[in-house]
CSV table of C-alpha atoms in Angstrom, one decimal:
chain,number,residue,atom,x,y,z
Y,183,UNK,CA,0.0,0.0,0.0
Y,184,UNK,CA,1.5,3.2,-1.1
Y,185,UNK,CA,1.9,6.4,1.5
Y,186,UNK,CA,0.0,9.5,1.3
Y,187,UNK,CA,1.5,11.6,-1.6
Y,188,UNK,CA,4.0,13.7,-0.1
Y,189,UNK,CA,4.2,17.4,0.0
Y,190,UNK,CA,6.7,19.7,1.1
Y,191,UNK,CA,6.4,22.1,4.0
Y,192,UNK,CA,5.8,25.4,3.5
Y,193,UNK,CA,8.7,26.8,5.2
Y,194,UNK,CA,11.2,24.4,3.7
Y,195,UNK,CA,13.2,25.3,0.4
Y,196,UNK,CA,12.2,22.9,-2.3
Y,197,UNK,CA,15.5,21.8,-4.8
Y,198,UNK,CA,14.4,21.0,-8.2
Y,199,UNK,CA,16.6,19.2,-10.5
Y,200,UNK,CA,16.3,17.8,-14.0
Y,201,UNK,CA,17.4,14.2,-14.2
Y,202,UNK,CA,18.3,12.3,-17.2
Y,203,UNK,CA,17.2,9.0,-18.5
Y,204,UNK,CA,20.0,7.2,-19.9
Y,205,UNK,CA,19.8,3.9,-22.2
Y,206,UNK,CA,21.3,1.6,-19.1
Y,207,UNK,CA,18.5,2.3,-17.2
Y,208,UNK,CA,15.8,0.9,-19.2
Y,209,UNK,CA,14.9,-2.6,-18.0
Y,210,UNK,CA,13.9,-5.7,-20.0
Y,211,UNK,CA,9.8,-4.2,-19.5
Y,212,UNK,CA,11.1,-1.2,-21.2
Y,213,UNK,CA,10.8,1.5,-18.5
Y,214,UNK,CA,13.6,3.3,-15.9
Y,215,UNK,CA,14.7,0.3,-13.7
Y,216,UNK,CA,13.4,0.4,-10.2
Y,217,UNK,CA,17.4,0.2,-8.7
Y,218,UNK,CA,18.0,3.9,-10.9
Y,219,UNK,CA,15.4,5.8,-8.5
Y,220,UNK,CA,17.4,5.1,-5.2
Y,221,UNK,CA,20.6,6.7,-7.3
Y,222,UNK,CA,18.3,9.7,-8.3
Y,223,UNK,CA,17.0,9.9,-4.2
Y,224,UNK,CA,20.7,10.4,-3.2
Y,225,UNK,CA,21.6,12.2,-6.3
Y,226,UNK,CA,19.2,15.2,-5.3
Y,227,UNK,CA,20.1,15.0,-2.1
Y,228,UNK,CA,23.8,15.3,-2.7
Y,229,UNK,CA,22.8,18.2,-5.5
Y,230,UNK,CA,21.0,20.2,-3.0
Y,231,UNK,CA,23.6,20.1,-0.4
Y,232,UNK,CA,26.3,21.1,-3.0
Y,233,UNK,CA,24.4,23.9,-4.0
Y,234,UNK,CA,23.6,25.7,-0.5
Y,235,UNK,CA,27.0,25.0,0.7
Y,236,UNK,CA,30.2,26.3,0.2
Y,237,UNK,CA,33.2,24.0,0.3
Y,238,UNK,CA,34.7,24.1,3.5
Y,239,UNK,CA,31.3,23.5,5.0
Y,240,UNK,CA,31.2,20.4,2.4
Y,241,UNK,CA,34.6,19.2,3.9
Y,242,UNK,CA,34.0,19.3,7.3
Y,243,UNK,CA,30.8,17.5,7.3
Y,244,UNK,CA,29.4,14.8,5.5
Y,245,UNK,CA,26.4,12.6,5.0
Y,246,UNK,CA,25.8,8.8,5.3
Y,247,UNK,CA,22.8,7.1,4.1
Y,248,UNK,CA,20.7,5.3,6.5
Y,249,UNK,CA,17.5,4.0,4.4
Y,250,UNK,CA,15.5,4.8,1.5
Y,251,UNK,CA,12.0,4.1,1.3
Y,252,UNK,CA,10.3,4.5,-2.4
Y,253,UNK,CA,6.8,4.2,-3.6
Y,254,UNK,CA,7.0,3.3,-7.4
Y,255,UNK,CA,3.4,5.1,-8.9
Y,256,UNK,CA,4.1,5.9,-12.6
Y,257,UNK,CA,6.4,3.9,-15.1
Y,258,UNK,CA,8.9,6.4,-16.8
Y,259,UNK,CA,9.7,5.6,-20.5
Y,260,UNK,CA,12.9,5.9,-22.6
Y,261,UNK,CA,11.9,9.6,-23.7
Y,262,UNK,CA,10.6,10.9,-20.6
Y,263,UNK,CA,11.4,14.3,-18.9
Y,264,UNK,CA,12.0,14.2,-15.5
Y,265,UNK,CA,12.8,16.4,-12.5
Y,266,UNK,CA,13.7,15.5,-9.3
Y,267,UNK,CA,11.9,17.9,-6.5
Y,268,UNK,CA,13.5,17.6,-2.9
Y,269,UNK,CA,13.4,18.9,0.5
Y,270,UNK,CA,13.9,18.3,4.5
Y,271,UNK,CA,12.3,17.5,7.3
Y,272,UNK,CA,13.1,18.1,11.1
Y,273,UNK,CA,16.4,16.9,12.7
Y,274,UNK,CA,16.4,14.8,14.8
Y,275,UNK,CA,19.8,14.6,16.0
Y,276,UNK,CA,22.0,13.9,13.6
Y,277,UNK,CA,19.6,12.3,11.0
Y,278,UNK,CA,17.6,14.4,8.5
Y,279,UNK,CA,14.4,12.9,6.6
Y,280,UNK,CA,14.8,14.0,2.8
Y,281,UNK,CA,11.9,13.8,0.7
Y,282,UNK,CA,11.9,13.5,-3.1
Y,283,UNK,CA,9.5,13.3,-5.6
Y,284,UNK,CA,10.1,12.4,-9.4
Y,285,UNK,CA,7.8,13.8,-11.8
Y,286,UNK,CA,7.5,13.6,-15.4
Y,287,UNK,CA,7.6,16.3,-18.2
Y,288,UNK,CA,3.4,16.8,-17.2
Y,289,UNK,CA,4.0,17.4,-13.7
Y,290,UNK,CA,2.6,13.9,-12.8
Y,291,UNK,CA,4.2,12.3,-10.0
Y,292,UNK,CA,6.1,9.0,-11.0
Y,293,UNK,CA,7.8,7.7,-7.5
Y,294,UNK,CA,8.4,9.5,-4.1
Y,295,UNK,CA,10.8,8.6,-1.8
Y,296,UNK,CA,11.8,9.6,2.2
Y,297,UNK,CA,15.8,9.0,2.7
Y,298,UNK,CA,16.5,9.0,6.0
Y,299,UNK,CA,20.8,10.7,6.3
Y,300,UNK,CA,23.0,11.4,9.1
Y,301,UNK,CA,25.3,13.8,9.6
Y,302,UNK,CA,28.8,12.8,10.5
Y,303,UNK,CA,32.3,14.6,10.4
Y,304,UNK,CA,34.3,14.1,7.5
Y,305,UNK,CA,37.2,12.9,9.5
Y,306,UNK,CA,36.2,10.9,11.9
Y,307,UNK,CA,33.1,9.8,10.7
Y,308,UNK,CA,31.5,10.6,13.7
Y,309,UNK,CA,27.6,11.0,13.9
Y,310,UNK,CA,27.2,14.3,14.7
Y,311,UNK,CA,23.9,16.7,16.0
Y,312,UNK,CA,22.5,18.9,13.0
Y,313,UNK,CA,23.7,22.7,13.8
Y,314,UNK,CA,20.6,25.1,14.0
Y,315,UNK,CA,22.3,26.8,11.5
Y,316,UNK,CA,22.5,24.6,8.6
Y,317,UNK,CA,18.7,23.8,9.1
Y,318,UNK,CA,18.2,27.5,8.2
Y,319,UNK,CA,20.1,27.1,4.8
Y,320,UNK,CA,17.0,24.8,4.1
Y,321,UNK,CA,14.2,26.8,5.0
Y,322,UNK,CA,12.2,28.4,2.4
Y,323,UNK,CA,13.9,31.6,0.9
């Protein structure tokens, strides 16, 4: 049974960002293979963290993926457009629910996914509490 559509929060920043469907990841029933969807959860993730912070922020922290969790709604085709729209929820500690949905050229949703990450120091590797401050870099702008 499939969970409620998700939606973002109107206080956090939604990250769009155009994926692309290459010719690997068609299957043998001729639509994107279910395996690409959990590379396009963590690529938006990883997009949207590049793009809100600078490098020596990126350096000093890193993120490790905990579990994804995807609900497969809409088969996407060979010559499909698709987006990948993303966004956080509370911390809670040092883990961070990120939501994505993929949506097609129409605006129709396709899959939606919660990835659950955890903050750690580059380092050591250490799990380390969210800073109050880089939830802010989130929030709607």
């Amino acid at each position: 049974m499939a969970r409620k559509t998700l939606e973002p929060r109107p206080d956090r920043e939604v990250f769009a960002m155009p994926l692309t469907i290459r010719p690997e990841h068609i299957d043998d029933n001729g639509h994107v293979n279910n395996v690409v969807y959990v590379g396009w959860l963590q690529d938006a993730g990883t997009a949207h963290w590049n793009a809100r912070f600078d490098a020596e922020t990126r350096t000093k922290w890193s993120w490790v993926a905990l579990r994804h969790e995807i609900d497969y709604l809409r088969a996407l085709m060979p010559d499909s457009t698709v987006v990948a729209r993303t966004w956080v929820g509370d911390p809670q500690g040092p883990r961070f629910a990120r939501y994505v949905r993929i949506e097609d050229g129409e605006g129709r949703l396709c899959a939606q996914g919660v990835s659950e990450w955890c903050l750690v120091e580059a380092t050591t590797m250490r799990p380390t509490r969210i800073p109050a401050d880089m939830l802010a870099t989130f929030e709607r702008r």
